[in-house]
CSV table of C-alpha atoms in Angstrom, one decimal:
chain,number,residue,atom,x,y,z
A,1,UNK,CA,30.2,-23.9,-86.0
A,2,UNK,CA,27.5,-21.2,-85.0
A,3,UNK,CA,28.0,-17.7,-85.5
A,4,UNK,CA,28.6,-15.2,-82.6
A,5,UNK,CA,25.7,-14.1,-80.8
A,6,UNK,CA,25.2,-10.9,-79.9
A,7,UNK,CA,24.5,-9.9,-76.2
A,8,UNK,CA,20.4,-9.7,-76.9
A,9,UNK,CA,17.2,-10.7,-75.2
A,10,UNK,CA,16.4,-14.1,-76.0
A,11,UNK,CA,19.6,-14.7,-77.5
A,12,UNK,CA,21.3,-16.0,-74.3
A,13,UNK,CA,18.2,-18.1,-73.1
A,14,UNK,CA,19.7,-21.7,-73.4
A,15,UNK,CA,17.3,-24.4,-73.9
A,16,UNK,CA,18.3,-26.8,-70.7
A,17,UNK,CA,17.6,-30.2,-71.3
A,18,UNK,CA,19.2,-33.6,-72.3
A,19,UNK,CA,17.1,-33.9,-75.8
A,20,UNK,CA,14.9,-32.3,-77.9
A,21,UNK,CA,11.4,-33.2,-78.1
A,22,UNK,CA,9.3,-31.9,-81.5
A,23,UNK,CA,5.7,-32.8,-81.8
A,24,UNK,CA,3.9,-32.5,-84.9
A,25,UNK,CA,0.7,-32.0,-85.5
A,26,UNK,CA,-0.5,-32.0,-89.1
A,27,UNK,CA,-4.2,-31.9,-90.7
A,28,UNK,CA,-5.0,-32.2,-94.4
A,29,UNK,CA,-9.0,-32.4,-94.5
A,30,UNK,CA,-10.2,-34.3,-98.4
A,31,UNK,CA,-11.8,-31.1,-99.5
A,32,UNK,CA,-8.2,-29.3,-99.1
A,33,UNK,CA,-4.9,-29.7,-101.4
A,34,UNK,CA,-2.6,-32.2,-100.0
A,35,UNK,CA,0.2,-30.8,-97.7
A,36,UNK,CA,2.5,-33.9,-98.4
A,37,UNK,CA,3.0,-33.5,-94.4
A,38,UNK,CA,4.4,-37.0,-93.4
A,39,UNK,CA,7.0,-36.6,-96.5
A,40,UNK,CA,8.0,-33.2,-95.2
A,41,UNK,CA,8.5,-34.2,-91.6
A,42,UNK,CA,10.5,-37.3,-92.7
A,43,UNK,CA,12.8,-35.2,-94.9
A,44,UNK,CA,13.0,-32.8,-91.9
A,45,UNK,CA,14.3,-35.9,-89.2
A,46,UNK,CA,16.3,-37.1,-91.8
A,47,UNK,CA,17.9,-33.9,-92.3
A,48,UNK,CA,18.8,-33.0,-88.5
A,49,UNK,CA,19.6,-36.4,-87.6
A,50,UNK,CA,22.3,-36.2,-90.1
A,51,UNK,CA,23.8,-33.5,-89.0
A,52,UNK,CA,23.4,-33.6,-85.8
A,53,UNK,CA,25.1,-37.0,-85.6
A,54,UNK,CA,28.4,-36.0,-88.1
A,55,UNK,CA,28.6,-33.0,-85.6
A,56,UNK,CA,27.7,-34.5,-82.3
A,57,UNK,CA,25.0,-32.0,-81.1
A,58,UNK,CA,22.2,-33.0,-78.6
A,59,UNK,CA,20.2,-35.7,-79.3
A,60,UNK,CA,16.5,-35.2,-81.1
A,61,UNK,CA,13.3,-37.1,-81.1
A,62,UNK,CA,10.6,-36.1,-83.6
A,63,UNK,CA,7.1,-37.1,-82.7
A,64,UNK,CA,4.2,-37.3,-85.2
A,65,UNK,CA,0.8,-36.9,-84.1
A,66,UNK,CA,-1.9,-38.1,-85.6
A,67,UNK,CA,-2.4,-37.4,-89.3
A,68,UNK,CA,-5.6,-35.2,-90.6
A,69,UNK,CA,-6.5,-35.2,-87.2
A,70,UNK,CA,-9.1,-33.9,-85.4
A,71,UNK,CA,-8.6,-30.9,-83.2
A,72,UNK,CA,-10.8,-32.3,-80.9
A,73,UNK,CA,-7.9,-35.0,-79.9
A,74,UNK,CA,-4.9,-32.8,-80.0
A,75,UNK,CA,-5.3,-32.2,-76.7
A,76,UNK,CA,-5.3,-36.2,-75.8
A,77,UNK,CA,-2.9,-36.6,-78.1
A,78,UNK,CA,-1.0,-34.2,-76.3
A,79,UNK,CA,-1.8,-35.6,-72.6
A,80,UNK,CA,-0.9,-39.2,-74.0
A,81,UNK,CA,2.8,-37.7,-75.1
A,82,UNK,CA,3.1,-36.1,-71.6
A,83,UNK,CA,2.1,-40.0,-69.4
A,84,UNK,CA,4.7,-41.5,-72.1
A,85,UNK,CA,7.8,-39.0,-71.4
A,86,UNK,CA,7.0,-37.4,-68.1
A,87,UNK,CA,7.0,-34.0,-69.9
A,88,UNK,CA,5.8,-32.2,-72.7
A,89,UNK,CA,7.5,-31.6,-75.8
A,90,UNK,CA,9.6,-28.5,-76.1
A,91,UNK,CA,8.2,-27.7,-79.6
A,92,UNK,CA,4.7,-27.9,-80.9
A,93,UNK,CA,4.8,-27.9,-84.5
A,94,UNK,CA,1.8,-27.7,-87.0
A,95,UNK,CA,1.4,-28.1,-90.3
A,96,UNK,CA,-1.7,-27.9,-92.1
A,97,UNK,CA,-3.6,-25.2,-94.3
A,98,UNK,CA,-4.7,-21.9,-93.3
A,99,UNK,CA,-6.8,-19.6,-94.6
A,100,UNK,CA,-7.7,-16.0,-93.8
A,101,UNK,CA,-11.8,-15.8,-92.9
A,102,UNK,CA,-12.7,-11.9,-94.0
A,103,UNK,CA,-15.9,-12.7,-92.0
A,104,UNK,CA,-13.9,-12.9,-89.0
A,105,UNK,CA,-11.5,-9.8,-88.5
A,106,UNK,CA,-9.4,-11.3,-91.0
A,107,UNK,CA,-8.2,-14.2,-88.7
A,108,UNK,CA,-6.6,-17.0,-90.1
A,109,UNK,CA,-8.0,-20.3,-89.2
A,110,UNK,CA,-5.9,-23.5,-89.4
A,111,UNK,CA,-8.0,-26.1,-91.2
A,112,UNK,CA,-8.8,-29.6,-89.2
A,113,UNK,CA,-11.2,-32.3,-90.5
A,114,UNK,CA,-13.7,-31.1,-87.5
A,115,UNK,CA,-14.0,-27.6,-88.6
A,116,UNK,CA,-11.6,-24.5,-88.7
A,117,UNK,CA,-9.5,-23.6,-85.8
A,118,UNK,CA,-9.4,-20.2,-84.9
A,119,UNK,CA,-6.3,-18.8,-82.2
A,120,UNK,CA,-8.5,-18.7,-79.3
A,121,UNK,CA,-9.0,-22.5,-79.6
A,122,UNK,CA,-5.5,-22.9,-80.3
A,123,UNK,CA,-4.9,-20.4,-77.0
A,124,UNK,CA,-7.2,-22.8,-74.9
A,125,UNK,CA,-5.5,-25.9,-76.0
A,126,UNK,CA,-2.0,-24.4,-74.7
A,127,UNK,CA,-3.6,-23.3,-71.0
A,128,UNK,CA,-4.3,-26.5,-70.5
A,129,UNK,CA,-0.6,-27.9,-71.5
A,130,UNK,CA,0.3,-25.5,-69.2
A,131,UNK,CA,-2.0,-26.7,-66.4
A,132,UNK,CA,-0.4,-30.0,-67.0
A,133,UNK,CA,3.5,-28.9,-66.8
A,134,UNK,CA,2.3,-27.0,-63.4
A,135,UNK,CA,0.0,-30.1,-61.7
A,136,UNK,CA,3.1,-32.2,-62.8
A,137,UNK,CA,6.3,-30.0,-62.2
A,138,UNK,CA,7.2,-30.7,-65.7
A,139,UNK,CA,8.6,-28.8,-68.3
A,140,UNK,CA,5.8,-27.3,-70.3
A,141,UNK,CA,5.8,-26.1,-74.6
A,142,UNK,CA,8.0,-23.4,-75.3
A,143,UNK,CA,7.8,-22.7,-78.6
A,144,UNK,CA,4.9,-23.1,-80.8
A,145,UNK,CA,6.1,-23.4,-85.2
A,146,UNK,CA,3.0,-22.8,-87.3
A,147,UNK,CA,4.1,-24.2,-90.7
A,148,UNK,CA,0.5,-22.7,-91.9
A,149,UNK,CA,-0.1,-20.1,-94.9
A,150,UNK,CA,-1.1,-16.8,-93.3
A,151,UNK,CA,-0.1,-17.5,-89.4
A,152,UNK,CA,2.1,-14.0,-89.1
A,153,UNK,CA,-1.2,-12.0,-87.0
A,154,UNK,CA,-2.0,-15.9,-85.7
A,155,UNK,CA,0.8,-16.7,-83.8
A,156,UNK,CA,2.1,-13.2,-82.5
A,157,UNK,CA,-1.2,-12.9,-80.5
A,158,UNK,CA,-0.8,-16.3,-79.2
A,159,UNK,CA,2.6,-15.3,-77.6
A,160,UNK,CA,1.8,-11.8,-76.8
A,161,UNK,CA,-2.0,-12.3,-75.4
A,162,UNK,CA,-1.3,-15.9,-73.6
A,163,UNK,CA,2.5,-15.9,-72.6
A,164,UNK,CA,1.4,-15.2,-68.7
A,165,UNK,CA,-0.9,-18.4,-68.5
A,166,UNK,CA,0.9,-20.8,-71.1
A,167,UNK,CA,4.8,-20.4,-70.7
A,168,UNK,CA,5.1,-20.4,-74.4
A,169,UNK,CA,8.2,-17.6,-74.8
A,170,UNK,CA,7.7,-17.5,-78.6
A,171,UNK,CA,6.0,-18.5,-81.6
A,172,UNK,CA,7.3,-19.0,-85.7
A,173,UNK,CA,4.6,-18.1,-88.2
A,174,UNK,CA,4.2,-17.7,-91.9
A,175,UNK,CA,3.7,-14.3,-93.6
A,176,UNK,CA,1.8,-14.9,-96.6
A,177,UNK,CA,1.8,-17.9,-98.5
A,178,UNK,CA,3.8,-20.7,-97.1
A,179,UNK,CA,7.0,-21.9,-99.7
A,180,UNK,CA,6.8,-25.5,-98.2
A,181,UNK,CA,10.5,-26.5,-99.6
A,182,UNK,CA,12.2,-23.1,-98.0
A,183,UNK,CA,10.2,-24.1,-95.3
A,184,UNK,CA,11.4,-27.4,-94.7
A,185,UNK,CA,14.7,-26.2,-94.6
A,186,UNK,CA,14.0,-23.5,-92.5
A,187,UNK,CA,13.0,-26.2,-90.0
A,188,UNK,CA,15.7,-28.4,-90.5
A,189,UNK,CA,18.0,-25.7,-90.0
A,190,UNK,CA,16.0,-24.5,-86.9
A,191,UNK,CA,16.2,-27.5,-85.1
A,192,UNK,CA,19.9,-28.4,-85.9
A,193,UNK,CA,20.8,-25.1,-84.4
A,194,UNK,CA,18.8,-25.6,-81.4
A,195,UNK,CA,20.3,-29.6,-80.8
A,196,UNK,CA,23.9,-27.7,-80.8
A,197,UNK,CA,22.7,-25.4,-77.2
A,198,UNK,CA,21.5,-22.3,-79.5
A,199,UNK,CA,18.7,-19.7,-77.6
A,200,UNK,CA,15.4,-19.4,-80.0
A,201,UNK,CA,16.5,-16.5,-81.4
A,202,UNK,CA,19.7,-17.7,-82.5
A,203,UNK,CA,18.0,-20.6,-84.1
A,204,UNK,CA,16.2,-18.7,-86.3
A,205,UNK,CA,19.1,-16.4,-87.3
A,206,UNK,CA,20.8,-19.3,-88.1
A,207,UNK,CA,18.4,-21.4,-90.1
A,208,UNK,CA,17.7,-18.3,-92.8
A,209,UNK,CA,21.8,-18.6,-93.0
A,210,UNK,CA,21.0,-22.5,-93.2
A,211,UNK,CA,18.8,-22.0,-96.1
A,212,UNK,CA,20.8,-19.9,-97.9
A,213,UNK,CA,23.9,-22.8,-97.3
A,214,UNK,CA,21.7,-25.2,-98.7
A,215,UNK,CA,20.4,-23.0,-102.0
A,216,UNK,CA,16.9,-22.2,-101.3
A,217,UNK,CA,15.7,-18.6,-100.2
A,218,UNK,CA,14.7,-17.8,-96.5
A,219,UNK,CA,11.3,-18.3,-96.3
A,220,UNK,CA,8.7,-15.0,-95.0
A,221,UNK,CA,8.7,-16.1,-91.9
A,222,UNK,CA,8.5,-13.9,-88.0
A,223,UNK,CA,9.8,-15.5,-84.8
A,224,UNK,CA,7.8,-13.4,-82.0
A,225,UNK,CA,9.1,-13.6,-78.8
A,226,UNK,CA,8.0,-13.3,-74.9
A,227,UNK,CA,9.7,-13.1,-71.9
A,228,UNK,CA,9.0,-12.2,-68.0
A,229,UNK,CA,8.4,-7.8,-67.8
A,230,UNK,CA,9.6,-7.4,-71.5
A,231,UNK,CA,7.5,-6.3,-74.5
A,232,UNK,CA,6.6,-8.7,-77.3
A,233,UNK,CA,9.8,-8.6,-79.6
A,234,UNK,CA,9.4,-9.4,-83.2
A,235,UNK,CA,12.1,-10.9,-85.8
A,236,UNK,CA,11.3,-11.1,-89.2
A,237,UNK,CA,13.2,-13.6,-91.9
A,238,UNK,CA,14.1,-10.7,-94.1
């Protein structure tokens, strides 16, 4: 169904497990515009499960977390998931605003309803996932999907700076403003490809041909990607 991969980093990588777990976490504080985030997660279960079920690909279970939450509970959130499963979810995926702070180095902070999150915060929730997958032996988060406006410096430097003490191999992050319909079937795309054994990388090729199929642009996204004594490698959507 999938196209030939070429013979790349990251492109052989198979994701090796029974199913796929995606966790959402989504944040929509009252003084922001609504993000609509429960009606775009639906659409985007709907639209894998679909698929993957006329096509038989690997089973996938979509996991909301709590909505305009708190970043002070993510983590518990988080920990709750992991005494549930026995295992952390494969993908972390947020959506919520973001906005760049020109007070700050130009860092984009997400926006909670406890205050703005800036990518150290986010980097310090993520060592401690990964403290869990190692006091456990479970699998820890390997990709992290920042459905956020302005994520493209955000989530590079998560993967790059933190890939030694989190595990996360790669991150998926907006440049610009975020297009929340090409977006959505970015996603749906994404995640179909990855429930039929495709690497990260492939995934992503794959769900800007996805979007296309389906009659929406490819959104202005960049997959960055980490792995053990290689440099950061960086795939844009266009």
């Amino acid at each position: 169904m999938f196209a030939d991969k070429e013979k790349d980093i990251g492109k052989n990588k198979k994701l090796d497990h029974d199913r796929h777990y995606i966790y959402f976490l989504t944040a929509n504080p009252p003084n922001t515009r609504p993000t609509k985030a429960q009606d775009v997660m639906q659409e985007i279960k709907e639209m894998v499960e679909q698929k993957v079920q006329r096509k038989g690909g690997k089973e996938v279970k979509f996991y909301p977390g709590a909505f305009a939450t708190r970043w002070k509970d993510v983590m518990r959130n988080l920990r709750t998931f992991h005494q549930r499963k026995g295992k952390l979810p494969e993908v972390v995926h947020f959506l919520c605003h973001g906005n760049v702070d020109v007070t700050d180095e130009d860092q984009t902070k997400l926006a909670f309803e406890d205050g703005p999150v800036n990518s150290f915060q986010v980097a310090a929730l993520f060592e401690g996932l990964s403290s869990v997958a190692k006091d456990y032996s479970c699998s820890g988060v390997k990709c992290v999907i920042f459905s956020v406006c302005h994520s493209e410096e955000f989530g590079p430097a998560l993967v790059d700076h933190y890939y030694s003490e989190t595990g996360i191999e790669a991150t998926i992050a907006s440049q610009g403003s975020l297009n929340i319909i090409e977006n959505k079937h970015y996603c749906a795309n994404l995640y179909m490809a990855m429930c039929f054994g495709d690497s990260l990388q492939s995934s992503h090729e794959q769900a800007k041909i996805g979007c296309k199929r389906d009659g929406v642009g490819a959104p202005k996204l960049l997959l960055a990607m980490h792995e053990e004594d290689s440099p950061l490698l960086l795939f844009p959507s266009s």
